[in-house]
mmCIF file of C-alpha atoms and ligand atoms in Angstrom:
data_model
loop_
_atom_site.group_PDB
_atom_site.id
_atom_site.type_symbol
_atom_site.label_atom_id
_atom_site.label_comp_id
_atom_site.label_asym_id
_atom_site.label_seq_id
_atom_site.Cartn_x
_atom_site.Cartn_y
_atom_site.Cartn_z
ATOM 1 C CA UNK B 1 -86.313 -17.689 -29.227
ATOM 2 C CA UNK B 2 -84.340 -20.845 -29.081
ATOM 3 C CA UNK B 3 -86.029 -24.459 -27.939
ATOM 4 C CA UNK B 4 -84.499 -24.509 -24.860
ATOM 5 C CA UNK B 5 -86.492 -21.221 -23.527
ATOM 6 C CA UNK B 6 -89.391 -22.254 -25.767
ATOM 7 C CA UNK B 7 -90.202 -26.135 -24.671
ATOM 8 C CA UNK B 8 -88.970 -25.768 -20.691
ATOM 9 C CA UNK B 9 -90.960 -22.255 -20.294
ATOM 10 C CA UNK B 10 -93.446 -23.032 -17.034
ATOM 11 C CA UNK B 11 -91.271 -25.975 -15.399
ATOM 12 C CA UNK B 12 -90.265 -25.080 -11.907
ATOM 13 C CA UNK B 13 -87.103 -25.568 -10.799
ATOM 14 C CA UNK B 14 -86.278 -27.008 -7.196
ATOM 15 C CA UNK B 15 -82.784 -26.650 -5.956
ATOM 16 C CA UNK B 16 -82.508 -23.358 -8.242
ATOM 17 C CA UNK B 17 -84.031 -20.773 -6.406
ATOM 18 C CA UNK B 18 -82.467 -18.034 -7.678
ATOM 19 C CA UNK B 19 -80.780 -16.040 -10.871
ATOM 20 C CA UNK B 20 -78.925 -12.825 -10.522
ATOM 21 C CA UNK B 21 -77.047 -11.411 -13.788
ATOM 22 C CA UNK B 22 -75.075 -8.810 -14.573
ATOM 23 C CA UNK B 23 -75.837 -6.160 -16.879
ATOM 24 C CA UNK B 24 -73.218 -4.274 -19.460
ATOM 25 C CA UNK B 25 -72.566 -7.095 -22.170
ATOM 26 C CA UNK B 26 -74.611 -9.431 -20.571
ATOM 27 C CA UNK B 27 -78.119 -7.703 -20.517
ATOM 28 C CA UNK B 28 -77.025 -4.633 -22.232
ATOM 29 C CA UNK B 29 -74.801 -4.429 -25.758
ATOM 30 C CA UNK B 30 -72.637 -1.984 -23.686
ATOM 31 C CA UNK B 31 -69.823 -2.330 -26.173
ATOM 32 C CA UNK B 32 -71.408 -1.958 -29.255
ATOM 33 C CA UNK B 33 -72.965 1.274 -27.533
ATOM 34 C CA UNK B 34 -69.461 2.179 -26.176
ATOM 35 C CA UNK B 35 -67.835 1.649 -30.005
ATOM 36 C CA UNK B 36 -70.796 3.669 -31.581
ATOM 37 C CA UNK B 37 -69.858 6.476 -28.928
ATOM 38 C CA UNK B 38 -66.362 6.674 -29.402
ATOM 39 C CA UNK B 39 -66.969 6.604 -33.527
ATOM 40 C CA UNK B 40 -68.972 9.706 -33.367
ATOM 41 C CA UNK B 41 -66.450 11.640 -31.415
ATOM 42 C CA UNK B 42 -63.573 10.592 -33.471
ATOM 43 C CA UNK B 43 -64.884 9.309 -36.790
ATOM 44 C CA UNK B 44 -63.583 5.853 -36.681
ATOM 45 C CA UNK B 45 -62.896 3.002 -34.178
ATOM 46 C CA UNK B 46 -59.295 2.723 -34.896
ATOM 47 C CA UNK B 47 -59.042 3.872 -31.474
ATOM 48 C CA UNK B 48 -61.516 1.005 -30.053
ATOM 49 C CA UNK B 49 -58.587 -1.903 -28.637
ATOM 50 C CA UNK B 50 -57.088 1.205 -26.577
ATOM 51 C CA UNK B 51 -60.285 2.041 -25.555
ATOM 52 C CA UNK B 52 -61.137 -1.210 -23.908
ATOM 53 C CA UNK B 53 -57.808 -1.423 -22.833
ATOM 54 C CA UNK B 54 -57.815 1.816 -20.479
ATOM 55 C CA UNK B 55 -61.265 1.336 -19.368
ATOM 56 C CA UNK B 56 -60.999 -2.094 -18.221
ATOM 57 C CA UNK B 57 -57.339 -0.652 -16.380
ATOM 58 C CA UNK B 58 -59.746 2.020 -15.012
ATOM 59 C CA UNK B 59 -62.598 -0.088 -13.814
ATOM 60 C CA UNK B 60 -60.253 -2.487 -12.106
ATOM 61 C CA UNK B 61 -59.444 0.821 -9.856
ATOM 62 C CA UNK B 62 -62.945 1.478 -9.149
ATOM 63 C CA UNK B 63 -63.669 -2.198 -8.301
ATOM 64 C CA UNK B 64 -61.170 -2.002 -5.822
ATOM 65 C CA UNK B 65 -62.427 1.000 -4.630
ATOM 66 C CA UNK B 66 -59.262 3.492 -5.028
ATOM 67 C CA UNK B 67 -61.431 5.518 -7.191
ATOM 68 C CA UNK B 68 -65.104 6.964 -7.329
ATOM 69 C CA UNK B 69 -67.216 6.010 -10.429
ATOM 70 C CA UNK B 70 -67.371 9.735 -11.816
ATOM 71 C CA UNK B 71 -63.570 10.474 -10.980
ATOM 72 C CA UNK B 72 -62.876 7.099 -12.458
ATOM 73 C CA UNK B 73 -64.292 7.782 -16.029
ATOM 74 C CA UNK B 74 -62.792 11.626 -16.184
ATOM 75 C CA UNK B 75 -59.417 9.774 -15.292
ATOM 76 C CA UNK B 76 -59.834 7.065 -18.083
ATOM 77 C CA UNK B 77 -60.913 9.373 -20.748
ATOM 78 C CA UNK B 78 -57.660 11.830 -20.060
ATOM 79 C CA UNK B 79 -55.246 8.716 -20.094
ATOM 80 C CA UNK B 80 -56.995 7.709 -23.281
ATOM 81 C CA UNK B 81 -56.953 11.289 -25.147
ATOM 82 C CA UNK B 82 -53.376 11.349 -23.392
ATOM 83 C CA UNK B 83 -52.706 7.736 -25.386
ATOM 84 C CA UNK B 84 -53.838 9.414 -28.804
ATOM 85 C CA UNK B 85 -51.476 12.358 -28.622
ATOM 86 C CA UNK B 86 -54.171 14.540 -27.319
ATOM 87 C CA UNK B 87 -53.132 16.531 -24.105
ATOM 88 C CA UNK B 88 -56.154 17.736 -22.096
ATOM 89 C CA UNK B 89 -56.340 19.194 -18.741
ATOM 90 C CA UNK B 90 -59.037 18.054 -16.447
ATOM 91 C CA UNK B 91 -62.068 20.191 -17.487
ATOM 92 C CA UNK B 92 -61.561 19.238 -21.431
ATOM 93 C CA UNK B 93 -61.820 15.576 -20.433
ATOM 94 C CA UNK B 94 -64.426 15.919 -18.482
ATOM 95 C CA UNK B 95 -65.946 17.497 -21.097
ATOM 96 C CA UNK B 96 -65.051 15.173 -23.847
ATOM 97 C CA UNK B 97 -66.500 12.379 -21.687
ATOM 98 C CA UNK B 98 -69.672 14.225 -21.481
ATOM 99 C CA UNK B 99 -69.826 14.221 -25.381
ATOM 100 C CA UNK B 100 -68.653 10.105 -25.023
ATOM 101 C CA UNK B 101 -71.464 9.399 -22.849
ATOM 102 C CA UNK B 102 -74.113 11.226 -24.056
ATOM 103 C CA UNK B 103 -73.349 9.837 -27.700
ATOM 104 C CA UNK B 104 -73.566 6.406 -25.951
ATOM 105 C CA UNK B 105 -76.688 6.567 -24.131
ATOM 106 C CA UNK B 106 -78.628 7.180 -27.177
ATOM 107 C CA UNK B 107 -77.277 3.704 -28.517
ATOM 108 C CA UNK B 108 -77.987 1.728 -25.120
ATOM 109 C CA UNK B 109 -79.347 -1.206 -26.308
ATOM 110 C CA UNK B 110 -80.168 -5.036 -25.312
ATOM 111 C CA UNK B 111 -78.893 -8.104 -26.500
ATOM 112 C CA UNK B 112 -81.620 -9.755 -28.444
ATOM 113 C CA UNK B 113 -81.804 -12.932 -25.953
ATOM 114 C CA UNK B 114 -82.767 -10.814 -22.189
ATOM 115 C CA UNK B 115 -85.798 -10.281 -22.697
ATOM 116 C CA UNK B 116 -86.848 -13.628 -23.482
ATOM 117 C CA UNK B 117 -84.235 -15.250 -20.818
ATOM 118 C CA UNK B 118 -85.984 -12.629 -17.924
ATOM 119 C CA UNK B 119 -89.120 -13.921 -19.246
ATOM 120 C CA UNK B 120 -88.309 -17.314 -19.027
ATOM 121 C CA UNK B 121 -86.771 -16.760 -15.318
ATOM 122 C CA UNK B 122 -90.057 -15.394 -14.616
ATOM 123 C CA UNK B 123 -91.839 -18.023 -15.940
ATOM 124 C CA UNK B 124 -89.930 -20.780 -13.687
ATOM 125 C CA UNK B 125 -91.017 -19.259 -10.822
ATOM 126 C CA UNK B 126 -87.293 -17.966 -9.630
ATOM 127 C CA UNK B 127 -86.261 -14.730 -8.011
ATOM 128 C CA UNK B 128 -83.913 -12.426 -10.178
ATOM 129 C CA UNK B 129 -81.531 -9.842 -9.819
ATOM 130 C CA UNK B 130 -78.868 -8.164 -11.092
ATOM 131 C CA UNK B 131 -75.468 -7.705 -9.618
ATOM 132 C CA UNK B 132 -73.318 -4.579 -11.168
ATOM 133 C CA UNK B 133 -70.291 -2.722 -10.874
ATOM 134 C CA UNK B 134 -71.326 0.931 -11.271
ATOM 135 C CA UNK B 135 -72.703 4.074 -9.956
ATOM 136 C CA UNK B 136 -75.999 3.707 -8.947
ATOM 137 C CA UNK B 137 -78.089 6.434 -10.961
ATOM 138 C CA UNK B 138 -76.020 6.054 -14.202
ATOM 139 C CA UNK B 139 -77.243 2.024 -13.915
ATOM 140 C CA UNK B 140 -80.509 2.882 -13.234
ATOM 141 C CA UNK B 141 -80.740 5.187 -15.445
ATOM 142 C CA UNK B 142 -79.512 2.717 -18.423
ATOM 143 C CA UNK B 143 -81.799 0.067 -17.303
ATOM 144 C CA UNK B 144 -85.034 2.702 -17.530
ATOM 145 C CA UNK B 145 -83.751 3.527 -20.900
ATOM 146 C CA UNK B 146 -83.653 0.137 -22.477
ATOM 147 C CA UNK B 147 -86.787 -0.983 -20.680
ATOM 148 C CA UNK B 148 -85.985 -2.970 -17.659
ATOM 149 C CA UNK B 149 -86.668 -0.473 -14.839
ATOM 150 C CA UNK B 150 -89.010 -2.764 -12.959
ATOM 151 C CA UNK B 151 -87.393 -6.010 -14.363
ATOM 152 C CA UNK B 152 -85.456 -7.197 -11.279
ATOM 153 C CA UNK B 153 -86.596 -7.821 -7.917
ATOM 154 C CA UNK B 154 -83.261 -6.841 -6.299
ATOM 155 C CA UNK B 155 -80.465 -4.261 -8.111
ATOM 156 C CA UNK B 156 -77.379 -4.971 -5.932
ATOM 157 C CA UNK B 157 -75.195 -1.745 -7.726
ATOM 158 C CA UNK B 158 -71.626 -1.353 -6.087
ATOM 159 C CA UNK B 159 -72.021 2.500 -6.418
ATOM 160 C CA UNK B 160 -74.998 1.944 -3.884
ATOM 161 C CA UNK B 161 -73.283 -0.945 -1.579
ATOM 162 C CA UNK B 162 -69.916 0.113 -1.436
ATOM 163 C CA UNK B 163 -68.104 -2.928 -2.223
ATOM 164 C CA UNK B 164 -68.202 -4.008 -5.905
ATOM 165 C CA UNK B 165 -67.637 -7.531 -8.156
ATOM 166 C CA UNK B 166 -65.574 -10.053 -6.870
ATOM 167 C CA UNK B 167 -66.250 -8.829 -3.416
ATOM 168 C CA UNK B 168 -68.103 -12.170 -2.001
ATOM 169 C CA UNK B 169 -70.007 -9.330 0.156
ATOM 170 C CA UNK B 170 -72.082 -8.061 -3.332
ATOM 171 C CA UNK B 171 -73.265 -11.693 -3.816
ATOM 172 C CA UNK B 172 -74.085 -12.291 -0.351
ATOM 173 C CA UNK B 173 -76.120 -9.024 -0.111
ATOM 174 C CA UNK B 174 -78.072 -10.089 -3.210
ATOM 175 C CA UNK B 175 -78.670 -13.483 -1.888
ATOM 176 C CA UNK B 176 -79.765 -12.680 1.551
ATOM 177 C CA UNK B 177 -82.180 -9.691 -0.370
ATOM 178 C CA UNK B 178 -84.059 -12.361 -2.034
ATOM 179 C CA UNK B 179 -84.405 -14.327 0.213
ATOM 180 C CA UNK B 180 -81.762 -17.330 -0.521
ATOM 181 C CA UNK B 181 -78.920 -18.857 0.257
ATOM 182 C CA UNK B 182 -75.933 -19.014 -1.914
ATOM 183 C CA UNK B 183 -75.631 -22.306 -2.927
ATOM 184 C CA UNK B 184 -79.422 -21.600 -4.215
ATOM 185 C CA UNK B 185 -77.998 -19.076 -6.588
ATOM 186 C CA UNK B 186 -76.657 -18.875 -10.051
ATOM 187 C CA UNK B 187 -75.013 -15.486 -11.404
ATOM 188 C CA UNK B 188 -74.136 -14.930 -14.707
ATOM 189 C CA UNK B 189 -72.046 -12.484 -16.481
ATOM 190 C CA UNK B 190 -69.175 -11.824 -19.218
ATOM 191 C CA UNK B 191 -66.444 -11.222 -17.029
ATOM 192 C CA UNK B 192 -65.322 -14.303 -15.741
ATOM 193 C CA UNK B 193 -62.686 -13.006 -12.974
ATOM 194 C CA UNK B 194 -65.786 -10.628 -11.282
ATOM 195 C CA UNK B 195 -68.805 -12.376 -12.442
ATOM 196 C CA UNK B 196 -68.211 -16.614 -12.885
ATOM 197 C CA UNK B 197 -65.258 -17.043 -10.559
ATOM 198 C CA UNK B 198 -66.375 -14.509 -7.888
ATOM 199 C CA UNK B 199 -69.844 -16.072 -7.611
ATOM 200 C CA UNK B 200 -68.320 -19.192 -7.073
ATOM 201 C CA UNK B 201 -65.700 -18.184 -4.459
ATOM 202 C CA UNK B 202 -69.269 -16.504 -2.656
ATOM 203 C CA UNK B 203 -70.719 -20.261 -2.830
ATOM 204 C CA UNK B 204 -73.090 -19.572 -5.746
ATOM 205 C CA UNK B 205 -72.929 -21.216 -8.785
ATOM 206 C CA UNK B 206 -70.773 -19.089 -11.751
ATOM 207 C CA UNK B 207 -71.611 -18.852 -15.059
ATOM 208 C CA UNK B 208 -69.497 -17.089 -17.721
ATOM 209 C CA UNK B 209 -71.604 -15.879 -20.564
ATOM 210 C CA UNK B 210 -68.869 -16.232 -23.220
ATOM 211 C CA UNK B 211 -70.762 -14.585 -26.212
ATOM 212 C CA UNK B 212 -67.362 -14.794 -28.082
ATOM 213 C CA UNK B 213 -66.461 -18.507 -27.576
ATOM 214 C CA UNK B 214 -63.264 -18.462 -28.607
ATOM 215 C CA UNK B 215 -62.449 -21.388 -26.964
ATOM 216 C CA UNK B 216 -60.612 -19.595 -24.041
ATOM 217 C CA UNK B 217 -59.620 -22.078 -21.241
ATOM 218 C CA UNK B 218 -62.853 -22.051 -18.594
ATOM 219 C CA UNK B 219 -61.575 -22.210 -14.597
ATOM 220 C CA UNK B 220 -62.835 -25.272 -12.959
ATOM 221 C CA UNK B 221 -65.904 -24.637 -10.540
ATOM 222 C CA UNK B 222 -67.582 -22.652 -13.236
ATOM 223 C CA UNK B 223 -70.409 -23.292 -16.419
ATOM 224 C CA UNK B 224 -69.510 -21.189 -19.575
ATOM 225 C CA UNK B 225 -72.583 -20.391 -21.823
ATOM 226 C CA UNK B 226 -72.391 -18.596 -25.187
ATOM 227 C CA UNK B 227 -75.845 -16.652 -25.066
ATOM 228 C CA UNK B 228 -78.469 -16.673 -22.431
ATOM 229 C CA UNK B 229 -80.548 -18.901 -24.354
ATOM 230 C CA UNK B 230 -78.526 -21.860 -23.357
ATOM 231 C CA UNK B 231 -79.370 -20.869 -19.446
ATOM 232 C CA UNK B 232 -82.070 -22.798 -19.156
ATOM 233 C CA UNK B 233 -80.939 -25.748 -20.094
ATOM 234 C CA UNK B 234 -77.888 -24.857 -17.646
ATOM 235 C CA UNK B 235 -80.494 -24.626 -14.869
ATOM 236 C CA UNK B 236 -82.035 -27.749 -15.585
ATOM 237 C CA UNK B 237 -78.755 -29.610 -15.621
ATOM 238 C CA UNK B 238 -77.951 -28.080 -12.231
ATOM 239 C CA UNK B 239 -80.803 -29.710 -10.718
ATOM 240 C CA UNK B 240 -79.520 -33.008 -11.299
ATOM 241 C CA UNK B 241 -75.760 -33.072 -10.731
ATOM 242 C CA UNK B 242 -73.840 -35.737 -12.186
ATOM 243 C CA UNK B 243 -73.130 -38.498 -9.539
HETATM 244 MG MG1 MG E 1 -70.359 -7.085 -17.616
#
């Protein structure tokens, strides 16, 4: 646990009110999982850059809702196998996507700083959520597994809403669930198009967790963090704005 979460644990913030974070490689090491998936199925992670490549092609679809969650990933994992030479009709990739995800699952894991940073939320007195782009029982069923079932006291899950990340509607739903208004808010999450930049065109405050830092240009409007440990310093800062 870093100073920051240790030394401002039990402060209350004022014009904070409320956190909501995403959860695959924010909360969750969803790529590491993802990697150790794909590895099993085909021995190595050669494949791993055209992985991430189709999926992120293949959630943008289902963000903009031109796709279902479930047809989504059946879709993705065809174009993929399709990309490695491999031509499958629709049953064999669904199948082979069974095998991806089930291999997956048993690696869901967190990143060592949420529990600490949920604790710490806790411990400031401010109302959390999370804010995702998925289906609704695969999400839950992730955050179960890795222990933070009961963690939130809103799950705003696109699957569920029917709008997903940058929609300004997800944020607003989340907000008026618990209790807030926007500008009360802070979201935080590694995609800074969905997560930072979408909170902040919804009037909340975006934060891009950057666990990379590779020094990528940051969009104005917006905090960049490299781990959730630095949020609470973040938070404090936000309570007194430079003048
Ligand atoms: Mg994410």
């Amino acid at each position: 646990m870093t100073s920051a979460l240790a030394t401002s644990s039990g402060t209350r913030l004022h014009r904070v009110r409320a956190v909501c974070l995403d959860i695959d490689d924010t909360l969750v090491d969803y790529c590491t999982s993802a990697r150790t998936g794909l590895v099993e199925l085909l021995g190595d992670d050669q494949s791993w850059p055209m992985w991430q490549r189709t999926s992120e092609r293949h959630h943008a679809r289902y963000a903009a809702g031109e796709v279902d969650f479930d047809t989504m990933r059946r879709q993705r994992t065809r174009a993929f196998l399709t990309d490695l030479g491999r031509q499958v009709d629709e049953e064999e990739a669904a199948a082979w996507e069974q095998r991806r995800l089930t291999a997956t699952e048993r690696t869901w894991t967190l990143f060592d700083d949420a529990v600490p940073c949920l604790r710490w939320l806790r411990s400031a007195g401010l109302r959390v959520a999370a804010i995702t782009n998925a289906a609704g029982a695969y999400q839950r069923r992730k955050l179960a597994a890795v222990g933070l079932g009961d963690a939130f006291d809103r799950l705003v899950i696109s699957g569920e809403l029917g709008v997903a990340k940058p929609d300004p509607l997800i944020f607003h739903t989340a907000c008026a669930e618990l209790g807030v208004r926007p500008e009360e808010a802070v979201h935080v999450g590694d995609k800074v198009t969905l997560d930072a930049l979408g909170a902040r065109d919804a009037g909340l405050h975006g934060v891009w967790l950057d666990r990379r830092s590779l020094g990528d240009p940051v969009p104005s409007g917006i905090s960049v963090i490299s781990g959730l440990a630095e949020l609470p310093d973040l938070l404090f800062r936000l309570e007194t704005p430079a003048s």
